[in-house]
Short mmCIF file of C-alpha atoms in Angstrom, two decimals:
data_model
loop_
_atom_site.label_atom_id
_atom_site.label_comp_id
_atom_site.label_asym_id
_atom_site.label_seq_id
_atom_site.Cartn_x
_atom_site.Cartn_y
_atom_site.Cartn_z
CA UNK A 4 12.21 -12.91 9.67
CA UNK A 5 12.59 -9.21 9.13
CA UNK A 6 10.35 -7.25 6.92
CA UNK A 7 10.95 -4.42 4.36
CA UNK A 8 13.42 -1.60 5.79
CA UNK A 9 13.10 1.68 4.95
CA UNK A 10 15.50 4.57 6.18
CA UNK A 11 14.75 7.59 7.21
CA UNK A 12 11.72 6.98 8.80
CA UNK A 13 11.72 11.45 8.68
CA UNK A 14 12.96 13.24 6.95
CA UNK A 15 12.60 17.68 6.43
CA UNK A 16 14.34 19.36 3.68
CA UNK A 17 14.25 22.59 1.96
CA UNK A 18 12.39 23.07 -1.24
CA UNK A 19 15.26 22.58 -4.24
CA UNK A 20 17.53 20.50 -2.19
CA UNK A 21 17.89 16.59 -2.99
CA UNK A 22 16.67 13.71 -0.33
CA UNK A 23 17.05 9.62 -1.09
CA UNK A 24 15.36 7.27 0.46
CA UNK A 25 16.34 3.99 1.12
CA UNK A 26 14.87 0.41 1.75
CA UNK A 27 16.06 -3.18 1.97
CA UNK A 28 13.45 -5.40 1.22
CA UNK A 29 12.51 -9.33 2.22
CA UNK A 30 15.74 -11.87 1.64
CA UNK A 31 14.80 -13.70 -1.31
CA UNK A 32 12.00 -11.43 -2.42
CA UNK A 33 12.53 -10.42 -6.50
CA UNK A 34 9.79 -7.58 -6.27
CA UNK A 35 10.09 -4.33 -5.13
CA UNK A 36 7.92 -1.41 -5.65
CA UNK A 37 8.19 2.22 -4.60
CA UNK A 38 4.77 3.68 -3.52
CA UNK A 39 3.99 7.40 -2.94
CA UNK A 40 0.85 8.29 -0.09
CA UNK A 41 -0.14 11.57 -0.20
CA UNK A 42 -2.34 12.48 3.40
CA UNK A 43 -5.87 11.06 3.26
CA UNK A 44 -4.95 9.10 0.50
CA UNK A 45 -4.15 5.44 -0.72
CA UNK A 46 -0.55 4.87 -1.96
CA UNK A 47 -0.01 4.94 -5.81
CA UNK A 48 2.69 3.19 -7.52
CA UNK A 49 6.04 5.12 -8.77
CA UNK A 50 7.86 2.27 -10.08
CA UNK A 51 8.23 -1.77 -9.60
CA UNK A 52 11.29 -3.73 -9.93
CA UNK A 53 11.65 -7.35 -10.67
CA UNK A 54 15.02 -8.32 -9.77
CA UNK A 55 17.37 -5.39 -11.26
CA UNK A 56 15.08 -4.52 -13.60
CA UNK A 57 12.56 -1.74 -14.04
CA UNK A 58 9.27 -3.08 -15.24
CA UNK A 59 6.99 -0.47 -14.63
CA UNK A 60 8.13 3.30 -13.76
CA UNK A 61 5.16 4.84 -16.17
CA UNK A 62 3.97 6.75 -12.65
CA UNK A 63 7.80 8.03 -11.53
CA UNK A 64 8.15 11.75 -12.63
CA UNK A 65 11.14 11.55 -14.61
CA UNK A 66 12.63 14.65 -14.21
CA UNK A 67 13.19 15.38 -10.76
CA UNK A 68 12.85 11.39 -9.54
CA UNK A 69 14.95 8.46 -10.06
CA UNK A 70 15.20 5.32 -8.96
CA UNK A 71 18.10 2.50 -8.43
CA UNK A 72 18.16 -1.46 -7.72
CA UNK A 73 21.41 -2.13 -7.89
CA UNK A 74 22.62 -6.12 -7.61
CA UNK A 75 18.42 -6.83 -7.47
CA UNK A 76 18.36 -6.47 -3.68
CA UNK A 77 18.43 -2.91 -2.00
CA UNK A 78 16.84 0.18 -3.57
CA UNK A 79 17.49 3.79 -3.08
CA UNK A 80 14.75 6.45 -4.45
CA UNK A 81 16.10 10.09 -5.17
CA UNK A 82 14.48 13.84 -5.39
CA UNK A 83 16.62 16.25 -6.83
CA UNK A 84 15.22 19.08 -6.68
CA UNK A 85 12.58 18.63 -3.97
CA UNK A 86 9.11 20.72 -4.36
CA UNK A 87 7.05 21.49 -1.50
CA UNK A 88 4.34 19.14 -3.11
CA UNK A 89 6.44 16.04 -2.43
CA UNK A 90 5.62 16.19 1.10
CA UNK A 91 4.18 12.80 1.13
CA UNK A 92 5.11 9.13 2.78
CA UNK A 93 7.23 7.39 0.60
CA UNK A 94 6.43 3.32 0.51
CA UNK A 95 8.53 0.45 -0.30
CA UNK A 96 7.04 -3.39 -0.94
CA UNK A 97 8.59 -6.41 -1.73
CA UNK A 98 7.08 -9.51 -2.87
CA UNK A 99 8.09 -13.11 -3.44
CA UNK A 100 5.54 -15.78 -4.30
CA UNK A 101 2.68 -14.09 -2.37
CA UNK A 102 1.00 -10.81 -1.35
CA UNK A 103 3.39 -7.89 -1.35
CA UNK A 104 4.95 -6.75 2.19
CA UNK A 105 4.99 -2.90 3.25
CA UNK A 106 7.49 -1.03 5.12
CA UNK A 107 6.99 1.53 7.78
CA UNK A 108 7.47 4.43 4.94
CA UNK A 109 9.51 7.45 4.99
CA UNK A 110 7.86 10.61 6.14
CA UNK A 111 9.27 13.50 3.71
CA UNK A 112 8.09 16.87 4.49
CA UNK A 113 9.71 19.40 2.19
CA UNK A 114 9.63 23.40 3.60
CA UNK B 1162 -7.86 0.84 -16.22
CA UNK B 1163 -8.04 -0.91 -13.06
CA UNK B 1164 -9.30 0.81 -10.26
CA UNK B 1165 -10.85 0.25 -6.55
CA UNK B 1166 -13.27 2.29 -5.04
CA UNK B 1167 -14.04 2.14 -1.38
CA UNK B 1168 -16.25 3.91 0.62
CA UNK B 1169 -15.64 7.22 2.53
CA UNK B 1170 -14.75 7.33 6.07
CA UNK B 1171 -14.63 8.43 8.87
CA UNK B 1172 -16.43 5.60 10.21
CA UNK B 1173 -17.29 5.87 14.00
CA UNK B 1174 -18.66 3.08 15.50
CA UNK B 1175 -18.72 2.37 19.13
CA UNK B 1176 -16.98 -0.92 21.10
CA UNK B 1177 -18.73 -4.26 20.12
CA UNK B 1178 -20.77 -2.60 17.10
CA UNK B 1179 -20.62 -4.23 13.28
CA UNK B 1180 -18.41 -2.90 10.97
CA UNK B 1181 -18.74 -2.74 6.84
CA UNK B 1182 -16.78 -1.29 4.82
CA UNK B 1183 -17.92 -1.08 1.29
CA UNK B 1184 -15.20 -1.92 -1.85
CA UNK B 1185 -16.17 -2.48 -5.12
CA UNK B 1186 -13.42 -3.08 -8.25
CA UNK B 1187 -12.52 -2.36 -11.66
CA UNK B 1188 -10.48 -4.82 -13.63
CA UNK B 1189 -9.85 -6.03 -16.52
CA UNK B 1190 -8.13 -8.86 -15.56
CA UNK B 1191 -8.85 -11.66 -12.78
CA UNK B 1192 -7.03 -10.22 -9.87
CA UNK B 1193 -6.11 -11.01 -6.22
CA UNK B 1194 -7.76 -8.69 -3.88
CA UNK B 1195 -6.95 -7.82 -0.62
CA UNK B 1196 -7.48 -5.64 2.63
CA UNK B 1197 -4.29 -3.77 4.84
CA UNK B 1198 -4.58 -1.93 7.83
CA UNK B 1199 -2.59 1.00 8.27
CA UNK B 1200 -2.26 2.25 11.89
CA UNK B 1201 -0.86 5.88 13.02
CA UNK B 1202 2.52 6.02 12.09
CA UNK B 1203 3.18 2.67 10.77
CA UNK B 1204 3.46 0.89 7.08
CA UNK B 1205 0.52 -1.16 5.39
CA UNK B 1206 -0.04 -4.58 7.54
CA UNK B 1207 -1.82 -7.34 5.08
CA UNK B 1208 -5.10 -8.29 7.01
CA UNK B 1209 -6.71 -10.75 4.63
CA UNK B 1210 -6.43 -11.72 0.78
CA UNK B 1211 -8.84 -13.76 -1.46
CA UNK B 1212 -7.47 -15.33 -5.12
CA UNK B 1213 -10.49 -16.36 -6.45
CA UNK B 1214 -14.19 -15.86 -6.83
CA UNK B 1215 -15.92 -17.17 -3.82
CA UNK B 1216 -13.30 -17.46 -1.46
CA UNK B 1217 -13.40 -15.92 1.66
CA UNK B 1218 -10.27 -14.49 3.55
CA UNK B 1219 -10.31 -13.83 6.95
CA UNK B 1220 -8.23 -12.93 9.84
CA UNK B 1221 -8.69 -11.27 13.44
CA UNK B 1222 -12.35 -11.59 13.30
CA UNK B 1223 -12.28 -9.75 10.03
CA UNK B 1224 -13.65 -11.38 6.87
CA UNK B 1225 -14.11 -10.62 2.97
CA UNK B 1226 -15.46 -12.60 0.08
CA UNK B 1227 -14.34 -12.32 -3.29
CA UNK B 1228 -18.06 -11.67 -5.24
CA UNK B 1229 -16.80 -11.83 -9.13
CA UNK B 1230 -20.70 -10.85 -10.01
CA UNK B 1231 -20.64 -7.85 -8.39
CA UNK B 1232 -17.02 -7.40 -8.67
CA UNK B 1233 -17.05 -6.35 -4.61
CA UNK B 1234 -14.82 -7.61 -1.74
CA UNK B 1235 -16.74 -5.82 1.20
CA UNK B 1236 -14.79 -6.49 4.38
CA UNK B 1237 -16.72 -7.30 8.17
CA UNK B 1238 -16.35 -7.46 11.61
CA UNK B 1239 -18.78 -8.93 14.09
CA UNK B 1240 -17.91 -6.85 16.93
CA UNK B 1241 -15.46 -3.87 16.83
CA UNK B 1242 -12.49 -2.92 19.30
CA UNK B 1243 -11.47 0.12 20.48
CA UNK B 1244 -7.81 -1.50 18.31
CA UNK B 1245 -9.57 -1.75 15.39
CA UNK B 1246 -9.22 1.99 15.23
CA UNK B 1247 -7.13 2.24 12.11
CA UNK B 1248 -7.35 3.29 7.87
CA UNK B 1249 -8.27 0.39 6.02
CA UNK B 1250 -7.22 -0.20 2.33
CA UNK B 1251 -9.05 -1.87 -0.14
CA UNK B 1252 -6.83 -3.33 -2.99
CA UNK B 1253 -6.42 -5.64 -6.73
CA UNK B 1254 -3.14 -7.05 -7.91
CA UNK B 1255 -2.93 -8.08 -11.60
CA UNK B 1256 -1.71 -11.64 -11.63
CA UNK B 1257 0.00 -11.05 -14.70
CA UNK B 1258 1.48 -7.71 -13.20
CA UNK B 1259 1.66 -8.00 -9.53
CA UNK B 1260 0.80 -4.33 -9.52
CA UNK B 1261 -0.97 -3.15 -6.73
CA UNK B 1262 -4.05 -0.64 -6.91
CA UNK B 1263 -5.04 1.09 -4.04
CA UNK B 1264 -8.56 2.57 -2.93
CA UNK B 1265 -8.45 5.65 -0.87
CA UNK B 1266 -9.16 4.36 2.08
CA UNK B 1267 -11.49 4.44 4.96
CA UNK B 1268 -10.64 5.31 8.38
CA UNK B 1269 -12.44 3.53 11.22
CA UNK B 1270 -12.84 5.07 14.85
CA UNK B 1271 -14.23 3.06 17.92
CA UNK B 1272 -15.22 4.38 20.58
CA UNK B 1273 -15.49 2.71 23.88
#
């Protein structure tokens, strides 16, 4: 069974420009969460999905990030405009009936 | 709110030593904890999970038990590999919720 797919696994942009990040998570799985790590740190949530629907973005900076789950399956995650402090890895999960499932993250480094 | 706190690394032990790693929780709730391994490069890997109070997971020689009195989920290791070199994450998950909380996690070294 494949896992949770996230694309780019790098990506380097210039501060101000946009970057999305994709991922395709578990067949069948309903949950999806976007989590941000910062280096040295654990990841902290920026929004969960069940199924189409946005349950919980009270941690996704509203004005520069936004989110999409279109059709309940794939999920894209947007920047626009990128700041040098988003240099982070950017996390996506999916659950089904059990523990959630991690992807290999997206490495953003903005310069 | 919720919270996990885990102790600090870097945590260098050498080949065949015992490992603890300290977690403690805060939660309103009754949650699910957990333990994932992060290794250079890659995503979070699930290494064990407990549900309830008392219950131990384990996996890889690794182990954890869910201690409700002293709301802790301290994870062990008999004897340490120089592949057990990795962060470890300490985490809750709301069963009403299913959101995840994350300590900061503790990075293990072993030497041979």
């Amino acid at each position: 069974e494949a896992g949770v797919v996230q694309s780019p696994r790098y990506k380097i942009i210039e501060k101000k420009q946009p970057v999305a990040f994709w991922c395709n998570p578990i067949s069948g799985h309903n949950t999806l969460y976007w989590y941000l790590q910062n280096l040295g740190q654990g990841p902290e949530l920026l929004i969960r999905y069940e199924n189409e629907e946005a349950v919980d973005d009270s941690q996704l900076p509203k004005d520069r990030f936004s989110a999409e789950r279109l059709k309940g399956v794939d999920s894209t995650l947007k920047i626009q405009p990128a700041e040098l402090g988003d240099s982070a890895v950017y996390l996506c999960a999916s659950r089904g009936d059990g523990e959630a499932f991690f992807g290999q993250g997206t490495r953003l480094t903005v310069v | 709110g919720d919270s996990v706190t885990q102790m600090e690394g870097p945590v260098t032990l050498s080949e065949e030593a015992c490992l603890t790693i300290n977690c403690t929780y805060t939660a309103t709730g009754y949650p699910s904890l957990f333990w994932y391994v992060q290794y250079p490069g890659e995503g979070l890997q699930l290494l064990l999970k407990a549900t309830k109070a008392d219950d131990k997971g384990s996996n890889k020689g690794f182990e954890a038990t869910y201690r409700k009195e002293t709301t802790s989920f301290h994870l062990e290791k008999g004897s340490v590999q120089v592949s057990d070199s990795a962060v470890y994450f300490c985490a809750l998950s709301d069963r009403g919720t299913y959101k995840y909380i994350f300590g900061t996690g503790t990075r293990l070294k072993v030497l041979a």
